């Protein structure tokens, strides 16, 4: 009985009209595939070495991460391999002695740090006190917004953060809504090193948990944005509805490897 | 006199239903342990989470899930993650109702100093300047005096300040005080603490009006 119904249904479907429609839709797909569909821009590079081509001494680099969470481990290692010196690093923190930006500090590759908090690093302290390392401490929200401003083509903005403190020294003050604000400028950087969780060949990115932090804000905030991902996936593997950063902000993307993802303050619940 | 947990317990009473709250490092972190569980509250950590939960159980620590103190945490139902610019957008945009943070000094006009001691290694202000620069409801959690026994509630801050005229309330081991007309108005005494004890431990000008009740904890 059911078989008979199905047969009838099939028979009904195959009319000249339906057939036409079917042929047309197959044709349409073929036309789209061959002629109309533009190719995705492929940002994939082979490895960290290729991704960091063009990095040289004296450059200003943005480095994503908060503490040791979400730091671009592979790119940092490659910076050590390259041995480039006199770097200015814009990064919320400066790593710890034996991890993250601490590697570059040990190697004396950093001339200046622009950060909001640098308390976890003895080598940092030594170099800062000896005067060999220049340090510019700025409020965390201002740091993030100066990245975002660079990303969005906004040259400067006003913020209440730091008004009346030494952070405001030498900066323009303007009153808005009866409250004083200081002017802060967008960063200018040569390279941004970002770590994402997943990324596709087009450079579309998704971040995980609080490893997101400054990473999205640094994408497109420098002349060249280099992204390393835990999982480099095929185009279409990421749902466009859930992309955190569109590939337009990314120049190079590569599959990172051997992630250590060290925990800085392991804290657990007491039962 | 209160210990750190006592201070946190008293501050927890200031956390109201439907509040988004930013907790600083130190005593403020403890406040989460004492918030009534019959109200709806979400904690923000400025590195990029709303709906922060307690520390994870051993073995469940996630390097991609930490708080602003770099401690491993958990995310509660309804939690969300976001980038640093958006996080401080919430703070600057006054979407966070209450900020609780520690301090080295508070002046009677509401100035706060909590980031730098001249001559010592400067670690940085982190998000403190953004928080005190924008938040409208700032409660300071601290000891009334420093280790040398000197008052931390002063006429003027002696340390480099973090923000100007921003503190609304101070909860110490001795008292609850409010900034009113550029003075410290005494609201409550800690259990077993006399007004005289508070006067002796406060360098700034105190307003003492009427009966000063003991804290209910």
XYZ file of C-alpha atoms in Angstrom:
488
model
C 0.000 0.000 0.000
C 2.701 2.408 1.051
C 4.787 1.368 -1.932
C 1.921 2.124 -4.264
C 1.555 5.593 -2.760
C 5.230 6.299 -3.149
C 5.157 5.178 -6.750
C 2.215 7.477 -7.412
C 4.031 10.327 -5.781
C 7.088 9.765 -7.917
C 5.004 9.538 -11.001
C 3.293 12.776 -10.085
C 6.611 14.505 -9.518
C 8.037 13.664 -12.889
C 6.092 16.003 -15.082
C 7.661 18.074 -17.826
C 7.262 21.128 -15.598
C 9.014 19.549 -12.657
C 11.687 18.152 -14.877
C 12.321 21.598 -16.280
C 12.611 23.001 -12.805
C 15.006 20.257 -11.828
C 17.215 20.768 -14.856
C 17.173 24.494 -14.308
C 18.173 24.219 -10.684
C 21.047 21.898 -11.545
C 22.081 24.363 -14.231
C 21.763 27.276 -11.801
C 24.068 25.614 -9.309
C 26.541 24.908 -12.089
C 26.437 28.470 -13.361
C 26.878 29.799 -9.834
C 29.737 27.459 -9.177
C 31.521 28.224 -12.394
C 30.823 31.857 -13.112
C 29.075 33.838 -10.416
C 30.574 32.556 -7.221
C 33.627 34.598 -6.263
C 36.439 32.723 -4.627
C 37.076 33.212 -0.944
C 40.292 35.068 -0.183
C 42.660 32.508 1.224
C 44.791 33.817 4.125
C 46.429 30.555 5.100
C 50.170 30.408 5.509
C 52.181 27.285 6.141
C 53.611 27.956 9.575
C 54.821 30.561 12.060
C 57.988 31.207 10.048
C 55.992 32.172 6.979
C 53.458 34.083 9.052
C 56.132 36.281 10.594
C 57.848 37.252 7.364
C 58.594 40.959 7.367
C 58.986 41.296 11.132
C 62.143 43.250 11.880
C 63.945 44.917 14.766
C 62.526 48.174 16.075
C 58.944 47.351 15.168
C 55.858 47.905 17.289
C 53.949 44.678 17.922
C 50.544 44.023 19.429
C 50.344 40.764 21.326
C 46.991 39.351 22.409
C 46.199 37.582 25.660
C 45.333 38.313 29.279
C 47.885 36.920 31.687
C 48.848 33.670 29.987
C 45.343 33.048 28.678
C 44.912 33.367 24.932
C 48.497 34.345 24.166
C 49.881 33.614 20.685
C 52.337 30.959 21.852
C 53.613 29.986 18.406
C 54.190 33.525 17.193
C 56.039 34.415 20.395
C 58.312 31.391 19.956
C 58.965 32.457 16.377
C 59.847 35.991 17.527
C 62.457 34.383 19.783
C 63.764 32.331 16.832
C 63.994 35.421 14.632
C 65.948 37.231 17.339
C 64.502 40.617 16.356
C 65.380 43.306 18.883
C 64.328 46.742 20.167
C 60.692 45.777 20.002
C 57.856 47.828 21.405
C 55.196 45.430 22.642
C 51.602 46.419 23.258
C 50.179 43.719 25.482
C 48.066 43.801 28.626
C 50.675 41.811 30.552
C 54.276 40.815 30.065
C 54.046 37.083 30.668
C 55.923 35.287 33.440
C 59.646 34.613 33.658
C 59.588 31.437 31.630
C 56.496 31.762 29.475
C 54.748 34.142 27.131
C 56.432 37.499 26.579
C 58.818 36.494 29.362
C 60.741 34.598 26.649
C 61.359 37.832 24.761
C 62.337 39.628 27.953
C 64.862 36.934 28.884
C 66.302 37.370 25.406
C 66.404 41.161 25.832
C 64.401 41.668 22.650
C 61.943 44.174 24.109
C 62.822 47.855 24.355
C 59.462 49.082 25.540
C 56.312 47.561 27.012
C 52.901 49.191 26.832
C 50.726 47.332 29.359
C 48.203 47.750 32.142
C 49.629 45.253 34.622
C 53.071 43.669 34.718
C 53.377 42.273 38.208
C 54.172 38.613 37.566
C 57.628 38.808 36.103
C 60.940 39.101 37.997
C 63.042 39.602 34.859
C 60.712 42.404 33.863
C 61.237 44.062 37.241
C 65.018 43.728 36.968
C 65.157 45.300 33.507
C 62.703 48.026 34.437
C 64.629 49.020 37.575
C 67.963 48.955 35.708
C 66.476 51.281 33.112
C 67.051 48.985 30.138
C 63.317 48.461 29.677
C 60.964 51.348 29.083
C 57.477 50.837 30.493
C 54.289 52.692 29.702
C 51.503 51.686 32.062
C 48.025 52.609 30.922
C 44.529 51.730 32.155
C 43.274 48.407 30.850
C 40.125 49.807 29.269
C 42.147 52.535 27.590
C 44.545 49.906 26.258
C 41.652 47.927 24.802
C 39.980 50.988 23.343
C 43.228 52.247 21.784
C 43.402 48.898 19.980
C 39.759 49.061 18.981
C 40.155 52.661 17.771
C 43.061 51.597 15.549
C 40.981 48.686 14.259
C 38.053 50.970 13.457
C 39.939 53.932 12.005
C 39.206 56.285 14.877
C 42.321 58.422 15.527
C 41.481 59.384 19.112
C 38.768 59.314 21.764
C 37.951 60.721 25.197
C 37.752 58.668 28.353
C 37.303 59.527 32.022
C 39.803 56.804 33.010
C 42.917 58.320 34.530
C 41.663 61.880 34.774
C 43.395 63.673 37.648
C 46.079 60.985 37.868
C 49.601 60.823 36.462
C 48.193 58.972 33.454
C 46.572 62.254 32.353
C 49.821 64.239 32.394
C 50.353 66.073 29.118
C 47.041 64.942 27.669
C 44.230 67.115 26.394
C 41.317 67.392 28.830
C 37.775 68.136 27.728
C 34.545 68.264 29.613
C 31.531 66.274 28.436
C 28.263 66.147 30.403
C 29.973 68.161 33.125
C 32.708 65.592 33.612
C 36.375 65.891 32.590
C 37.766 63.368 30.110
C 41.248 62.872 28.688
C 42.083 62.339 25.054
C 43.704 59.048 24.154
C 45.025 58.143 20.725
C 44.673 54.996 18.659
C 47.731 52.756 18.640
C 49.942 52.521 15.597
C 51.538 49.125 15.210
C 53.336 47.116 12.549
C 52.139 43.630 13.439
C 49.343 42.240 15.602
C 49.793 38.700 16.914
C 46.514 37.093 17.779
C 45.477 33.688 19.050
C 42.010 32.347 18.223
C 40.319 29.037 18.956
C 39.016 28.273 15.475
C 39.600 30.009 12.196
C 38.867 29.207 8.578
C 40.922 29.741 5.447
C 39.306 33.136 4.915
C 40.542 34.324 8.311
C 37.153 34.275 10.027
C 37.706 33.711 13.736
C 36.025 32.292 16.808
C 37.510 32.685 20.272
C 37.002 30.552 23.354
C 36.047 31.639 26.869
C 38.079 34.405 28.428
C 40.962 33.581 26.075
C 39.157 36.074 23.837
C 40.237 39.179 25.833
C 42.332 41.588 23.725
C 42.662 39.268 20.732
C 39.613 40.458 18.756
C 40.459 44.109 19.467
C 43.933 43.717 17.986
C 42.731 42.181 14.720
C 43.168 44.763 12.012
C 44.634 47.244 14.508
C 48.134 46.866 13.040
C 49.432 46.974 9.455
C 49.540 43.175 9.366
C 47.488 40.862 11.577
C 48.846 37.366 12.071
C 46.491 34.844 13.636
C 47.358 31.430 14.978
C 44.525 29.027 15.708
C 44.087 25.827 17.632
C 41.929 24.526 14.809
C 42.266 25.667 11.228
C 39.105 24.554 9.456
C 37.853 24.339 5.875
C 35.699 27.135 4.485
C 32.013 26.608 5.401
C 32.972 24.687 8.529
C 32.231 27.768 10.641
C 28.688 29.078 10.752
C 28.813 32.705 9.530
C 26.316 33.551 12.273
C 28.845 32.752 14.950
C 31.965 34.462 13.646
C 33.513 36.797 16.247
C 35.957 38.486 13.855
C 35.458 38.548 10.082
C 38.447 37.678 7.947
C 38.714 41.215 6.591
C 40.674 42.119 9.739
C 43.169 39.310 9.211
C 46.075 39.067 6.758
C 47.651 35.737 7.681
C 46.328 32.687 9.491
C 48.090 29.472 10.424
C 47.579 26.270 12.349
C 49.367 26.597 15.688
C 50.914 23.598 17.353
C 52.029 22.207 20.714
C 49.858 24.514 22.780
C 50.891 24.489 26.411
C 48.128 26.854 27.618
C 49.690 27.302 31.004
C 47.520 28.279 33.970
C 48.912 31.175 35.990
C 46.821 30.881 39.166
C 45.357 27.435 39.515
C 42.502 27.817 41.993
C 40.022 25.100 42.885
C 36.922 24.888 45.009
C 37.377 23.609 48.535
C 34.829 20.936 49.279
C 36.213 44.348 64.862
C 35.778 42.446 61.599
C 38.138 40.177 59.731
C 38.314 40.097 55.931
C 35.362 37.740 55.676
C 33.353 39.991 57.978
C 34.008 42.977 55.721
C 32.961 40.915 52.705
C 29.832 39.769 54.529
C 28.800 43.346 55.312
C 29.457 44.500 51.739
C 27.375 41.619 50.410
C 24.352 43.375 51.935
C 24.914 46.208 49.448
C 24.446 43.829 46.512
C 20.845 44.169 45.378
C 18.536 42.134 43.152
C 19.275 42.376 39.376
C 22.692 43.953 39.945
C 25.659 43.451 37.654
C 28.684 43.664 39.946
C 32.416 43.972 39.377
C 34.537 42.542 42.163
C 38.171 43.551 42.559
C 41.006 41.375 43.786
C 41.415 40.609 47.516
C 38.587 41.159 50.018
C 36.108 42.075 47.222
C 36.474 38.584 45.727
C 35.156 37.152 49.003
C 31.920 39.137 48.691
C 30.554 36.584 46.202
C 30.522 33.984 48.997
C 28.056 35.998 51.090
C 25.542 37.310 48.579
C 21.987 36.177 49.385
C 20.940 33.387 47.098
C 17.345 34.550 46.760
C 18.351 37.494 44.541
C 19.491 37.587 40.916
C 23.039 38.889 40.540
C 25.738 38.528 37.899
C 29.405 39.080 38.529
C 31.582 40.621 35.863
C 35.273 40.010 35.544
C 36.769 42.689 33.340
C 38.929 40.287 31.362
C 35.726 39.255 29.628
C 32.988 37.341 31.443
C 29.585 38.087 32.893
C 28.049 35.384 35.013
C 31.273 34.339 36.687
C 30.898 31.333 38.962
C 32.989 29.838 41.761
C 36.392 28.198 41.365
C 36.253 24.886 39.485
C 36.563 21.515 41.134
C 39.991 19.975 40.951
C 40.589 18.509 37.505
C 38.088 20.855 35.865
C 40.371 23.886 35.574
C 40.290 25.461 32.126
C 43.145 27.704 30.952
C 40.638 29.495 28.727
C 38.430 30.402 31.670
C 40.002 32.759 34.199
C 39.093 35.909 36.133
C 40.856 39.273 36.261
C 43.146 37.899 38.971
C 44.191 35.154 36.515
C 42.535 32.535 38.726
C 40.682 29.623 37.181
C 36.916 30.067 37.470
C 33.656 28.646 36.141
C 30.828 30.139 34.089
C 27.270 30.007 35.465
C 24.101 29.461 33.432
C 23.402 32.712 31.589
C 27.085 33.612 31.408
C 28.608 35.359 28.411
C 32.110 36.027 27.128
C 33.280 39.165 25.345
C 36.394 41.044 24.331
C 38.242 43.585 26.465
C 36.958 46.650 24.613
C 33.359 45.535 25.133
C 34.094 44.678 28.746
C 35.267 48.198 29.462
C 32.402 49.497 27.366
C 30.125 47.940 29.980
C 32.082 49.666 32.703
C 32.488 53.062 31.025
C 28.922 52.924 29.759
C 27.669 52.511 33.343
C 25.977 49.186 32.688
C 27.638 47.711 35.758
C 25.703 48.750 38.862
C 28.243 48.212 41.580
C 32.019 48.144 41.785
C 33.730 46.764 44.860
C 37.460 47.218 45.154
C 40.310 47.433 47.606
C 42.350 50.536 48.373
C 45.553 51.680 50.027
C 44.085 55.090 50.840
C 40.777 56.899 50.517
C 40.449 60.674 50.916
C 37.430 62.366 52.437
C 36.493 63.889 49.069
C 36.259 60.389 47.581
C 39.694 60.206 45.953
C 41.160 56.715 45.927
C 44.748 55.471 45.772
C 45.273 51.793 45.108
C 47.820 51.243 42.358
C 51.240 52.606 43.125
C 53.648 53.058 46.011
C 56.545 55.352 45.072
C 59.886 53.591 45.452
C 58.333 50.151 45.090
C 57.957 48.056 41.967
C 54.947 49.432 40.108
C 52.833 46.609 38.774
C 50.246 48.734 37.039
C 46.692 49.866 37.471
C 45.026 47.107 35.451
C 41.376 48.036 35.110
C 41.155 50.061 38.327
C 41.367 53.505 36.715
C 38.648 52.671 34.203
C 36.442 51.319 36.974
C 36.819 54.267 39.339
C 36.673 56.734 36.437
C 33.222 55.637 35.355
C 31.375 53.649 37.991
C 28.739 55.563 39.942
C 28.503 53.205 42.854
C 31.933 52.339 44.243
C 32.377 50.583 47.552
C 35.862 50.282 48.964
C 36.712 47.212 51.020
C 39.789 47.665 53.183
C 41.317 47.643 56.636
C 40.818 50.933 58.470
C 44.545 51.277 59.150
C 47.682 50.023 57.436
C 50.184 47.563 58.905
C 52.004 50.424 60.612
C 48.740 51.376 62.318
C 48.270 54.566 60.282
C 44.838 55.585 59.085
C 43.893 54.807 55.497
C 40.970 57.240 55.629
C 42.680 60.551 55.069
C 42.060 64.238 54.471
C 44.058 63.852 51.258
C 45.708 60.861 49.653
C 49.470 60.758 50.035
C 49.984 58.064 47.376
C 49.466 58.634 43.646
C 45.715 58.503 43.098
C 43.778 56.106 40.919
C 40.704 58.304 40.556
C 39.202 61.554 41.814
C 36.027 61.987 43.890
C 34.675 58.584 43.005
C 34.215 56.517 46.182
C 30.682 56.355 47.543
C 31.044 54.017 50.502
C 33.806 52.428 52.563
C 33.512 49.258 54.589
C 36.422 48.569 56.917
C 37.141 46.243 59.818
C 35.838 49.023 62.091
C 33.023 50.822 60.320
C 30.780 51.594 57.381
C 31.233 55.132 56.123
C 29.836 57.199 53.300
C 31.394 60.164 51.505
C 29.139 63.156 52.169
C 30.099 66.800 51.557
C 33.798 65.909 51.310
C 33.768 64.173 54.678
C 33.473 60.636 56.015
C 29.987 60.139 57.400
C 29.916 57.335 59.921
C 26.986 54.998 59.272
C 27.671 51.864 61.275
C 30.148 50.466 63.788
C 31.612 46.980 63.597
C 30.593 44.699 66.482
C 32.396 45.688 69.655
C 33.918 48.833 68.168
C 33.266 52.196 69.802
C 32.904 55.556 68.090
C 36.082 56.576 69.836
C 37.967 53.634 68.289
C 36.811 54.797 64.868
C 37.740 58.410 65.575
C 41.216 57.345 66.650
C 41.725 55.330 63.486
C 40.430 57.996 61.084
C 42.669 60.861 60.034
C 40.059 62.523 57.801
C 37.088 64.533 59.058
C 34.242 62.423 60.427
C 30.575 63.286 60.502
C 28.908 61.601 63.455
C 25.212 62.272 63.687
C 22.887 60.736 66.222
C 23.032 57.135 67.268
C 25.496 55.057 65.246
C 24.164 51.510 65.103
C 26.234 48.375 65.185
C 26.441 46.427 61.899
C 23.950 43.604 61.511
C 25.783 40.638 60.061
